[in-house]
Rosetta silent file (secondary structure, phi, psi, omega in degrees, C-alpha in Angstrom):
SEQUENCE: YTEAYENLGDAYVMTEQFDSAAKYYDGLMLKNGKSAPLMIKLGNVNFGKKDTLQAISCFEEATKLDTTSIEALNKLANVTGMYGQYSQSNQAFARIARLSPNDPSPYKMMYTNYQLLGDSVNMKIAAQEYYKRGGK
SCORE:     score description
SCORE:     0.000 S_00000001
   1 L     0.000    1.372  179.132   79.704   25.617   84.506 S_00000001
   2 H   -66.864  -57.537  178.652   76.262   24.989   85.946 S_00000001
   3 H   -52.032  -35.372 -173.856   76.921   22.489   88.290 S_00000001
   4 H   -96.435  -10.282  157.399   79.826   24.385   89.697 S_00000001
   5 H   -47.739  -35.756 -164.702   77.582   27.931   89.893 S_00000001
   6 H   -84.581  -33.665  174.537   75.059   25.994   91.858 S_00000001
   7 H   -93.433   -9.970  166.128   77.584   24.474   94.158 S_00000001
   8 H   -64.141  -52.506  164.729   79.535   28.126   94.879 S_00000001
   9 H   -23.604  -58.781 -175.973   76.187   28.880   95.624 S_00000001
  10 H   -75.581  -32.901 -166.282   75.616   26.714   98.044 S_00000001
  11 H   -66.845  -58.560 -157.207   79.164   26.752   99.734 S_00000001
  12 H   -96.978   21.961  162.266   78.605   30.138  100.607 S_00000001
  13 H   -67.432  -45.866 -150.543   74.967   29.748  101.967 S_00000001
  14 H   -81.334  -34.701 -177.515   76.520   27.417  104.213 S_00000001
  15 L   -93.543    8.950 -178.942   79.075   29.881  105.469 S_00000001
  16 L    61.676   29.420  162.264   76.271   32.836  105.023 S_00000001
  17 L   -75.214   81.018  161.784   78.449   34.727  102.581 S_00000001
  18 H   -60.985  -42.504 -179.990   74.388   35.579  101.091 S_00000001
  19 H   -60.828  -32.194  150.558   75.743   38.300   98.799 S_00000001
  20 H   -22.962  -79.781  167.073   78.026   35.642   97.547 S_00000001
  21 H   -73.700  -13.775  159.999   75.933   33.187   96.915 S_00000001
  22 H   -76.669  -19.010  154.857   73.210   35.309   95.248 S_00000001
  23 H   -75.228   -7.677 -169.286   75.847   36.014   92.872 S_00000001
  24 H  -109.581  -43.015  177.514   76.329   32.806   91.687 S_00000001
  25 H   -55.447  -74.530  157.698   72.604   32.004   91.774 S_00000001
  26 H   -13.731  -53.337 -173.884   71.903   35.029   89.718 S_00000001
  27 H   -81.576  -16.034 -175.265   74.552   33.921   86.957 S_00000001
  28 H   -80.421  -51.928 -175.126   73.016   30.380   86.965 S_00000001
  29 H   -59.358  -31.301  163.786   69.697   31.994   86.621 S_00000001
  30 H   -70.910    0.168  112.135   71.014   34.313   83.585 S_00000001
  31 H   -29.858  -28.675 -127.475   72.510   30.680   82.306 S_00000001
  32 H  -176.557  -20.475 -165.670   69.624   28.647   82.532 S_00000001
  33 L    47.924  156.181 -160.120   66.513   30.768   83.322 S_00000001
  34 L   -66.878  138.240 -173.080   64.248   30.892   86.535 S_00000001
  35 L  -136.289  145.239 -163.430   63.489   27.131   87.788 S_00000001
  36 L   -90.471    2.699  134.368   61.246   26.934   91.244 S_00000001
  37 L   -82.058   47.411  136.217   64.750   25.142   93.183 S_00000001
  38 L   -73.431  -73.320  163.500   66.340   28.040   92.048 S_00000001
  39 L   -63.883    3.724 -161.840   64.059   30.230   93.363 S_00000001
  40 L  -109.466  -60.073 -170.507   63.720   28.510   96.017 S_00000001
  41 H   -49.018  -57.106  165.521   67.602   28.531   96.797 S_00000001
  42 H   -23.324  -78.532  172.017   67.061   32.455   96.141 S_00000001
  43 H   -26.708  -52.481 -164.570   64.315   32.699   98.355 S_00000001
  44 H   -56.245  -45.484  178.630   67.059   31.097  101.272 S_00000001
  45 H   -76.432  -11.433  162.500   69.269   33.619  100.562 S_00000001
  46 H   -70.110  -33.757 -168.673   66.946   36.781  101.134 S_00000001
  47 H   -47.821  -66.044 -158.233   65.660   34.719  104.149 S_00000001
  48 H   -43.022  -83.456  175.477   69.326   34.919  105.296 S_00000001
  49 H   -14.446  -31.559 -174.540   70.174   38.497  104.286 S_00000001
  50 L    97.024   -1.938  173.738   67.030   39.409  106.931 S_00000001
  51 L   -77.626  123.399 -156.124   64.999   40.344  103.539 S_00000001
  52 L  -103.569  -56.807 -169.388   61.842   38.800  104.545 S_00000001
  53 H   -71.244  -47.551  141.639   59.567   40.456  101.651 S_00000001
  54 H   -30.163  -71.654  153.047   62.179   39.152   99.151 S_00000001
  55 H   -27.206  -80.947 -151.169   62.143   35.927  100.300 S_00000001
  56 H   -46.175  -53.073 -166.654   58.420   35.716  100.463 S_00000001
  57 H   -69.050  -15.099  177.484   58.597   37.047   96.373 S_00000001
  58 H   -62.660  -58.534 -165.305   61.179   34.474   95.570 S_00000001
  59 H   -55.881  -64.932  166.769   59.220   31.870   97.307 S_00000001
  60 H    -8.350  -79.477 -168.219   55.793   32.980   95.446 S_00000001
  61 H   -51.692  -16.662 -177.120   57.896   33.034   92.365 S_00000001
  62 H   -79.188  -76.121 -177.839   59.218   29.116   92.866 S_00000001
  63 H    -5.542  -53.179 -163.077   54.980   28.416   93.578 S_00000001
  64 H   -65.882  -39.862  173.465   54.505   29.720   90.187 S_00000001
  65 H   -69.850  -35.804   61.908   57.047   27.760   88.506 S_00000001
  66 H   -74.774   98.456 -168.268   55.671   24.938   90.099 S_00000001
  67 L   -24.774  -29.301 -179.220   52.707   24.463   91.420 S_00000001
  68 L  -101.582    3.407 -179.925   53.171   21.066   92.839 S_00000001
  69 L   -85.456  100.167  174.614   56.664   21.764   95.096 S_00000001
  70 H   -48.092  -55.044 -170.450   55.655   20.945   98.132 S_00000001
  71 H   -60.674  -17.004  176.309   58.907   22.142   99.761 S_00000001
  72 H   -67.904  -35.104 -174.166   58.215   25.763   97.866 S_00000001
  73 H   -45.534  -63.222  176.515   54.732   25.713   99.367 S_00000001
  74 H   -67.972   -9.487  156.704   56.336   25.376  102.499 S_00000001
  75 H   -66.676  -64.650  174.734   58.829   28.057  102.322 S_00000001
  76 H   -56.114  -34.134  175.491   56.029   30.054  101.665 S_00000001
  77 H  -121.408   31.403  149.445   54.056   29.538  104.103 S_00000001
  78 H   -95.607  -41.633 -164.231   55.985   29.515  106.915 S_00000001
  79 H   -44.185  -55.272 -157.560   58.083   32.674  105.767 S_00000001
  80 H   -67.981  -45.888  173.266   54.567   34.556  105.541 S_00000001
  81 H   -80.390   13.368  173.220   53.636   33.446  108.859 S_00000001
  82 H   -83.849  -47.896 -174.934   56.800   34.470  110.382 S_00000001
  83 H   -65.745  -21.927  147.421   56.182   37.821  108.797 S_00000001
  84 L   118.175   54.314   33.619   52.421   37.801  110.449 S_00000001
  85 L    68.432    5.717 -142.687   51.140   37.028  107.312 S_00000001
  86 H   -52.063  -16.356 -148.466   48.466   34.560  108.712 S_00000001
  87 H  -103.612  -41.642 -155.103   45.894   34.336  105.840 S_00000001
  88 H   -75.194  -36.072  161.826   48.456   34.309  102.700 S_00000001
  89 H   -64.374  -20.792 -172.507   50.130   31.281  105.024 S_00000001
  90 H   -87.081  -16.069  167.683   47.237   29.917  105.694 S_00000001
  91 H   -71.619  -44.246 -174.618   46.810   29.621  101.657 S_00000001
  92 H   -92.625    7.084  166.961   49.592   28.017  100.958 S_00000001
  93 H   -66.807  -58.684  179.002   49.035   25.605  103.894 S_00000001
  94 H   -65.320   -8.846  164.423   45.906   24.654  102.015 S_00000001
  95 H   -84.722   -9.245  169.813   47.737   24.006   98.854 S_00000001
  96 H  -108.545  -11.975  165.319   49.483   21.671  100.514 S_00000001
  97 H   -72.021  -47.646 -166.494   46.755   19.958  102.130 S_00000001
  98 H   -81.677  -19.725  164.092   45.093   18.801   98.880 S_00000001
  99 H   -79.910   -1.576  167.990   48.545   18.005   97.467 S_00000001
 100 L  -115.641   59.311 -145.377   49.182   16.068  100.711 S_00000001
 101 L   -85.728  -17.905  163.015   45.910   15.173  101.653 S_00000001
 102 L   -97.800   56.071  165.063   46.474   12.459  104.672 S_00000001
 103 L  -105.221  140.724  172.922   49.596   14.911  106.000 S_00000001
 104 L  -117.857  -12.737 -171.037   48.437   16.482  108.814 S_00000001
 105 H   -76.271    2.014  174.349   51.046   18.895  109.413 S_00000001
 106 H  -108.442   -9.239  149.986   49.605   21.898  107.371 S_00000001
 107 H   -70.697  -22.380 -167.398   46.693   21.645  109.676 S_00000001
 108 H   -69.382  -53.071 -155.954   48.439   21.908  112.900 S_00000001
 109 H   -74.674  -69.185 -155.932   49.811   25.115  111.252 S_00000001
 110 H   -39.466  -41.663  170.781   46.609   26.373  109.970 S_00000001
 111 H   -30.671  -82.218 -125.143   45.292   25.820  113.692 S_00000001
 112 H   -74.121  -70.830  172.963   48.186   27.842  115.081 S_00000001
 113 H   -38.223  -79.636 -173.318   47.406   30.765  112.255 S_00000001
 114 H   -52.676   -9.890  158.958   43.789   30.923  112.737 S_00000001
 115 H   -65.021  -57.926  177.382   44.437   31.267  116.847 S_00000001
 116 H   -17.922  -57.056 -149.650   46.726   34.011  115.467 S_00000001
 117 L  -116.761   12.305  176.184   43.907   35.767  113.686 S_00000001
 118 L    66.856    3.361 -174.988   41.333   35.064  116.369 S_00000001
 119 L   -80.255   78.237 -159.104   39.202   32.771  114.349 S_00000001
 120 H   -71.676  -79.775 -175.648   37.822   30.217  116.676 S_00000001
 121 H   -40.988  -48.904 -168.277   35.351   28.679  113.863 S_00000001
 122 H   -80.001  -66.168  163.363   38.214   27.971  111.265 S_00000001
 123 H    -5.387  -66.443  175.929   40.647   26.722  114.517 S_00000001
 124 H   -62.332  -41.047  170.593   38.209   23.970  115.176 S_00000001
 125 H   -59.450  -29.028  166.070   38.051   23.015  111.866 S_00000001
 126 H   -51.262  -53.832 -157.320   42.019   23.038  111.486 S_00000001
 127 H   -74.914  -45.616 -175.086   41.739   20.523  114.420 S_00000001
 128 H   -69.966  -30.813  168.212   39.413   18.388  113.603 S_00000001
 129 H   -23.735  -76.195 -174.804   41.283   18.313  110.255 S_00000001
 130 H   -40.231  -97.722  101.329   44.455   17.690  112.135 S_00000001
 131 H    56.173  -73.790 -173.845   43.218   14.940  114.235 S_00000001
 132 H   -53.586  -42.296 -134.930   41.048   13.059  111.024 S_00000001
 133 L  -123.188   34.691  169.861   44.407   12.662  109.485 S_00000001
 134 L    73.811   14.945 -178.735   46.191   10.840  112.536 S_00000001
 135 L   -81.017  156.131 -174.433   47.914   14.119  114.197 S_00000001
 136 L  -122.031    0.000    0.000   48.697   13.782  117.881 S_00000001
C-alpha cells in the first residue's frame, strides 16, 4: 500500500487538499519511516497550508536525512529566503554551490540575499562567483 498512500497524497496536493495529503504522507511515514523525499513532500504540504515555519522544519529535516539532496536544499534556501531568513538561506545556497560547483544559480540567489542584508562586500563576491561560472 506504500505506493497507493504516496499517490493519494500526491493527488490531494494537486487539488490543494493539503490536510488530506498530510494524512497520507503521515501514514506513509508511520509505515516506512522518515526519508528526504517524504519530508520534502510534507514541507510542500505545509507551505501550501501557509505554515512556513513547519515547511522550513520539514525541509531542514530532509537536508539532514540526505545531506546531498539539492532539491531539499533548494526548498530550504528558497523558503527561508522568502521568510526573510537571508543568512540561513545563504547557508543552504552555499551547500548547493559546494555540491554543484559549476552551477552559477546559487550565487545569483546569494547575491540577492546579500543585497537584502545590505552586505555589499559579500554581494560583490557572490556576483564574481556567478559570472565566473558562466552566469549572464
